[in-house]
CSV table of C-alpha atoms in Angstrom, one decimal:
chain,number,residue,atom,x,y,z
A,1,VAL,CA,2.4,50.9,2.9
A,2,TYR,CA,5.0,48.5,1.5
A,3,LYS,CA,5.2,44.9,2.6
A,4,ARG,CA,8.7,43.7,3.3
A,5,GLN,CA,10.1,40.6,1.7
A,6,GLU,CA,13.1,38.9,3.2
A,7,VAL,CA,15.6,37.5,0.7
A,8,PHE,CA,18.0,34.7,1.2
A,9,TYR,CA,20.8,35.4,-1.3
A,10,TYR,CA,22.7,32.2,-2.2
A,11,ALA,CA,26.1,33.0,-3.8
A,12,ASP,CA,27.9,29.7,-4.4
A,13,THR,CA,31.5,31.0,-4.5
A,14,LYS,CA,32.7,27.6,-3.4
A,15,HIS,CA,31.7,26.0,-6.7
A,16,PHE,CA,32.0,28.9,-9.1
A,17,PRO,CA,32.2,28.8,-12.1
A,18,TYR,CA,29.3,26.4,-12.8
A,19,GLY,CA,29.7,26.6,-16.6
A,20,ASN,CA,32.9,24.5,-16.8
A,21,LYS,CA,31.7,21.6,-14.6
A,22,THR,CA,30.1,18.3,-15.7
A,23,SER,CA,26.3,17.9,-15.7
A,24,GLN,CA,26.6,15.3,-12.9
A,25,GLN,CA,28.7,17.6,-10.7
A,26,LEU,CA,26.1,20.4,-11.2
A,27,LYS,CA,23.2,18.1,-10.4
A,28,GLN,CA,24.8,17.3,-7.0
A,29,ILE,CA,25.6,20.9,-6.3
A,30,ILE,CA,22.2,22.2,-7.2
A,31,ALA,CA,20.4,19.4,-5.3
A,32,GLU,CA,22.3,20.3,-2.2
A,33,ALA,CA,21.4,24.0,-2.6
A,34,PHE,CA,17.7,23.1,-2.9
A,35,ASP,CA,18.0,21.1,0.3
A,36,ILE,CA,19.3,24.3,2.0
A,37,PHE,CA,16.4,26.3,0.5
A,38,ALA,CA,13.8,23.8,1.7
A,39,ALA,CA,15.4,23.8,5.2
A,40,LYS,CA,15.0,27.5,5.4
A,41,LYS,CA,11.4,27.2,4.2
A,42,VAL,CA,11.7,29.7,1.4
A,43,GLU,CA,8.5,30.6,-0.4
A,44,GLN,CA,10.0,30.9,-3.9
A,45,ILE,CA,13.2,30.1,-5.7
A,46,ILE,CA,14.6,32.4,-8.4
A,47,VAL,CA,17.4,30.8,-10.3
A,48,ALA,CA,19.4,33.7,-11.8
A,49,CYS,CA,21.9,31.5,-13.5
A,50,ASN,CA,21.5,30.0,-17.0
A,51,THR,CA,23.7,27.0,-16.4
A,52,ALA,CA,21.8,26.0,-13.2
A,53,SER,CA,18.5,26.6,-15.1
A,54,MET,CA,19.6,24.1,-17.7
A,55,ILE,CA,20.5,21.5,-15.2
A,56,ILE,CA,17.3,22.0,-13.2
A,57,GLN,CA,15.3,20.7,-16.3
A,58,GLU,CA,16.9,17.3,-15.7
A,59,LEU,CA,16.4,17.1,-11.9
A,60,ASP,CA,13.6,15.2,-10.2
A,61,LEU,CA,12.0,18.1,-8.2
A,62,GLN,CA,8.8,16.3,-7.2
A,63,ASN,CA,9.8,16.6,-3.5
A,64,ILE,CA,10.4,20.3,-3.9
A,65,LYS,CA,7.1,22.0,-3.1
A,66,ILE,CA,8.5,25.5,-3.8
A,67,PRO,CA,7.7,27.6,-6.9
A,68,ILE,CA,10.8,27.9,-9.1
A,69,LEU,CA,11.4,30.7,-11.5
A,70,ASP,CA,14.4,30.0,-13.8
A,71,MET,CA,16.0,31.3,-17.0
A,72,ALA,CA,15.2,28.4,-19.3
A,73,THR,CA,11.7,29.5,-20.4
A,74,SER,CA,12.9,33.1,-21.0
A,75,LEU,CA,15.8,31.9,-23.1
A,76,ASN,CA,13.6,29.6,-25.2
A,77,ASN,CA,11.1,32.4,-25.8
A,78,ILE,CA,13.8,34.6,-27.2
A,79,MET,CA,15.3,31.8,-29.3
A,80,ARG,CA,11.8,31.0,-30.8
A,81,SER,CA,11.0,34.6,-31.6
A,82,GLN,CA,14.3,35.7,-33.1
A,83,THR,CA,16.4,34.6,-36.1
A,84,ASP,CA,20.2,34.8,-36.7
A,85,LEU,CA,21.0,35.2,-33.0
A,86,THR,CA,24.6,34.7,-31.8
A,87,ILE,CA,24.0,33.0,-28.5
A,88,LEU,CA,26.8,33.4,-26.0
A,89,ALA,CA,26.9,30.8,-23.2
A,90,THR,CA,29.0,28.8,-20.8
A,91,PRO,CA,30.0,25.3,-22.1
A,92,VAL,CA,27.2,23.5,-20.2
A,93,THR,CA,24.5,26.0,-21.3
A,94,ALA,CA,25.9,26.0,-24.8
A,95,ASN,CA,25.5,22.2,-25.0
A,96,TYR,CA,21.8,22.4,-24.0
A,97,LEU,CA,21.1,25.3,-26.3
A,98,THR,CA,22.8,23.8,-29.3
A,99,ASN,CA,20.5,20.8,-29.0
A,100,TYR,CA,17.5,23.1,-28.8
A,101,SER,CA,18.7,25.2,-31.8
A,102,SER,CA,19.0,22.1,-34.0
A,103,GLN,CA,15.3,21.6,-33.5
A,104,GLN,CA,14.6,25.2,-34.4
A,105,PRO,CA,16.2,25.9,-37.8
A,106,ASN,CA,16.1,29.7,-37.6
A,107,GLY,CA,19.8,30.6,-38.2
A,108,ASN,CA,20.7,30.9,-34.5
A,109,LYS,CA,24.2,29.8,-33.5
A,110,VAL,CA,25.6,29.0,-30.1
A,111,ILE,CA,29.1,30.0,-29.0
A,112,ALA,CA,30.6,28.5,-25.9
A,113,LEU,CA,32.8,30.9,-23.9
A,114,PRO,CA,34.6,28.9,-21.2
A,115,GLU,CA,36.6,31.7,-19.7
A,116,LEU,CA,34.4,34.8,-20.0
A,117,ALA,CA,32.4,34.4,-16.8
A,118,SER,CA,35.6,34.2,-14.7
A,119,LEU,CA,37.1,37.1,-16.5
A,120,ILE,CA,34.1,39.2,-15.7
A,121,GLU,CA,33.8,37.9,-12.1
A,122,PHE,CA,37.3,38.9,-11.3
A,123,ASN,CA,37.0,42.2,-13.3
A,124,GLN,CA,39.8,41.5,-15.8
A,125,SER,CA,38.7,44.1,-18.2
A,126,ASP,CA,42.0,44.2,-20.1
A,127,LYS,CA,41.6,40.5,-21.1
A,128,ILE,CA,37.8,40.6,-21.8
A,129,GLU,CA,38.1,42.6,-25.0
A,130,SER,CA,40.7,40.4,-26.7
A,131,TYR,CA,38.8,37.3,-25.6
A,132,LEU,CA,35.6,38.5,-27.2
A,133,LEU,CA,37.3,39.4,-30.5
A,134,GLN,CA,38.8,35.9,-30.6
A,135,HIS,CA,35.4,34.2,-30.5
A,136,ILE,CA,32.8,36.7,-32.0
A,137,LYS,CA,32.7,38.1,-35.5
A,138,LYS,CA,32.8,41.9,-35.8
A,139,ASP,CA,29.8,41.9,-38.1
A,140,THR,CA,27.5,40.1,-35.6
A,141,LYS,CA,23.9,41.5,-35.9
A,142,LYS,CA,22.3,40.0,-32.7
A,143,ILE,CA,23.7,38.9,-29.4
A,144,LEU,CA,21.8,36.9,-26.8
A,145,TYR,CA,23.4,36.8,-23.3
A,146,ALA,CA,22.9,33.3,-22.1
A,147,CYS,CA,24.9,33.8,-19.0
A,148,THR,CA,23.9,36.3,-16.3
A,149,HIS,CA,27.5,37.5,-15.9
A,150,TYR,CA,27.8,38.7,-19.5
A,151,PRO,CA,25.6,41.8,-19.2
A,152,LEU,CA,28.0,43.1,-16.6
A,153,ALA,CA,30.5,43.6,-19.5
A,154,HIS,CA,27.8,45.2,-21.7
A,155,GLU,CA,29.9,48.4,-22.1
A,156,ILE,CA,32.8,46.4,-23.6
A,157,PHE,CA,30.4,44.4,-25.8
A,158,THR,CA,28.8,47.6,-27.2
A,159,LYS,CA,32.3,49.1,-27.9
A,160,LEU,CA,33.2,46.1,-30.0
A,161,PHE,CA,29.9,45.0,-31.6
A,162,ASN,CA,27.3,47.4,-33.0
A,163,CYS,CA,24.3,45.1,-32.9
A,164,GLU,CA,21.0,44.3,-31.1
A,165,TYR,CA,21.3,42.7,-27.6
A,166,TYR,CA,18.9,40.3,-25.9
A,167,ASN,CA,18.9,39.5,-22.2
A,168,PRO,CA,16.6,36.7,-20.7
A,169,ILE,CA,16.8,38.3,-17.3
A,170,ASP,CA,14.3,41.0,-18.5
A,171,GLU,CA,11.5,38.4,-18.5
A,172,ILE,CA,12.5,37.2,-15.0
A,173,ILE,CA,12.5,40.7,-13.7
A,174,ALA,CA,9.1,41.4,-15.2
A,175,GLN,CA,7.6,38.2,-13.6
A,176,VAL,CA,9.0,39.1,-10.2
A,177,LYS,CA,7.7,42.6,-10.4
A,178,LYS,CA,4.3,41.3,-11.5
A,179,ALA,CA,4.2,38.9,-8.5
A,180,ASN,CA,5.6,41.3,-6.0
A,181,THR,CA,4.6,44.8,-7.1
A,182,ASN,CA,4.4,46.2,-3.6
A,183,TYR,CA,7.4,44.5,-2.0
A,184,VAL,CA,10.7,46.0,-0.9
A,185,ILE,CA,13.7,43.6,-0.9
A,186,THR,CA,15.7,43.7,2.4
A,187,PHE,CA,18.7,41.9,3.7
A,188,ASN,CA,19.8,41.1,7.2
A,189,ASP,CA,23.1,43.0,6.9
A,190,LYS,CA,24.3,46.2,5.2
A,191,GLU,CA,27.2,44.6,3.3
A,192,THR,CA,25.0,42.2,1.4
A,193,SER,CA,22.4,44.9,0.7
A,194,ASP,CA,25.0,47.3,-0.7
A,195,LYS,CA,26.5,44.5,-2.8
A,196,TYR,CA,23.1,43.5,-4.2
A,197,ASN,CA,22.1,47.1,-5.0
A,198,LYS,CA,25.4,47.8,-6.7
A,199,ILE,CA,24.9,44.7,-8.9
A,200,MET,CA,21.3,45.6,-9.7
A,201,HIS,CA,22.2,49.1,-10.6
A,202,LYS,CA,25.0,48.0,-12.9
A,203,CYS,CA,22.6,45.5,-14.6
A,204,GLN,CA,19.8,48.1,-15.0
A,205,THR,CA,22.2,50.6,-16.4
A,206,ALA,CA,23.5,48.1,-19.0
A,207,LEU,CA,20.0,47.3,-20.1
A,208,LYS,CA,19.0,50.9,-20.9
């Protein structure tokens, strides 16, 4: 018998992309989103966005009595355990990770890619390849996806760069599975369910 877990999927298309906004703008956007979550009485928040996860570290969340699972810890774990990583991120995330990397002298470097998330979001495959070649060296040995959009272009990445790939979402997925082993995720409408399953299938395929 499987328990059923209702999911409230918050896709903030109004403010996308997050990565090119100021920290102050993002703090306001995320605080408003958390107010919505609290009003809906959700039992857990999973922040599947690296930029938002960075901003959350600076927010006063004492009034939020909801467990929060975000990308920051997973990113930090990979950065501590690996050397010579090329870390690809939005400008906001890159700023945070550059400061962190300076405290961990292990040869990791951070590259900000202001346009990549939008190119992927709007499926502009013809422009993604040339954009990547402008910013990333062909002899790169290790790539860390520090934006959850980037694995959706994994096929293009592997065509261009023969290297190791790291994705912090792996740890998030493992934690969710551990906490909800016997749960089935459901949605209140077929369109959302189909969209979610399509995205998850693409991510899972990219990670194989």
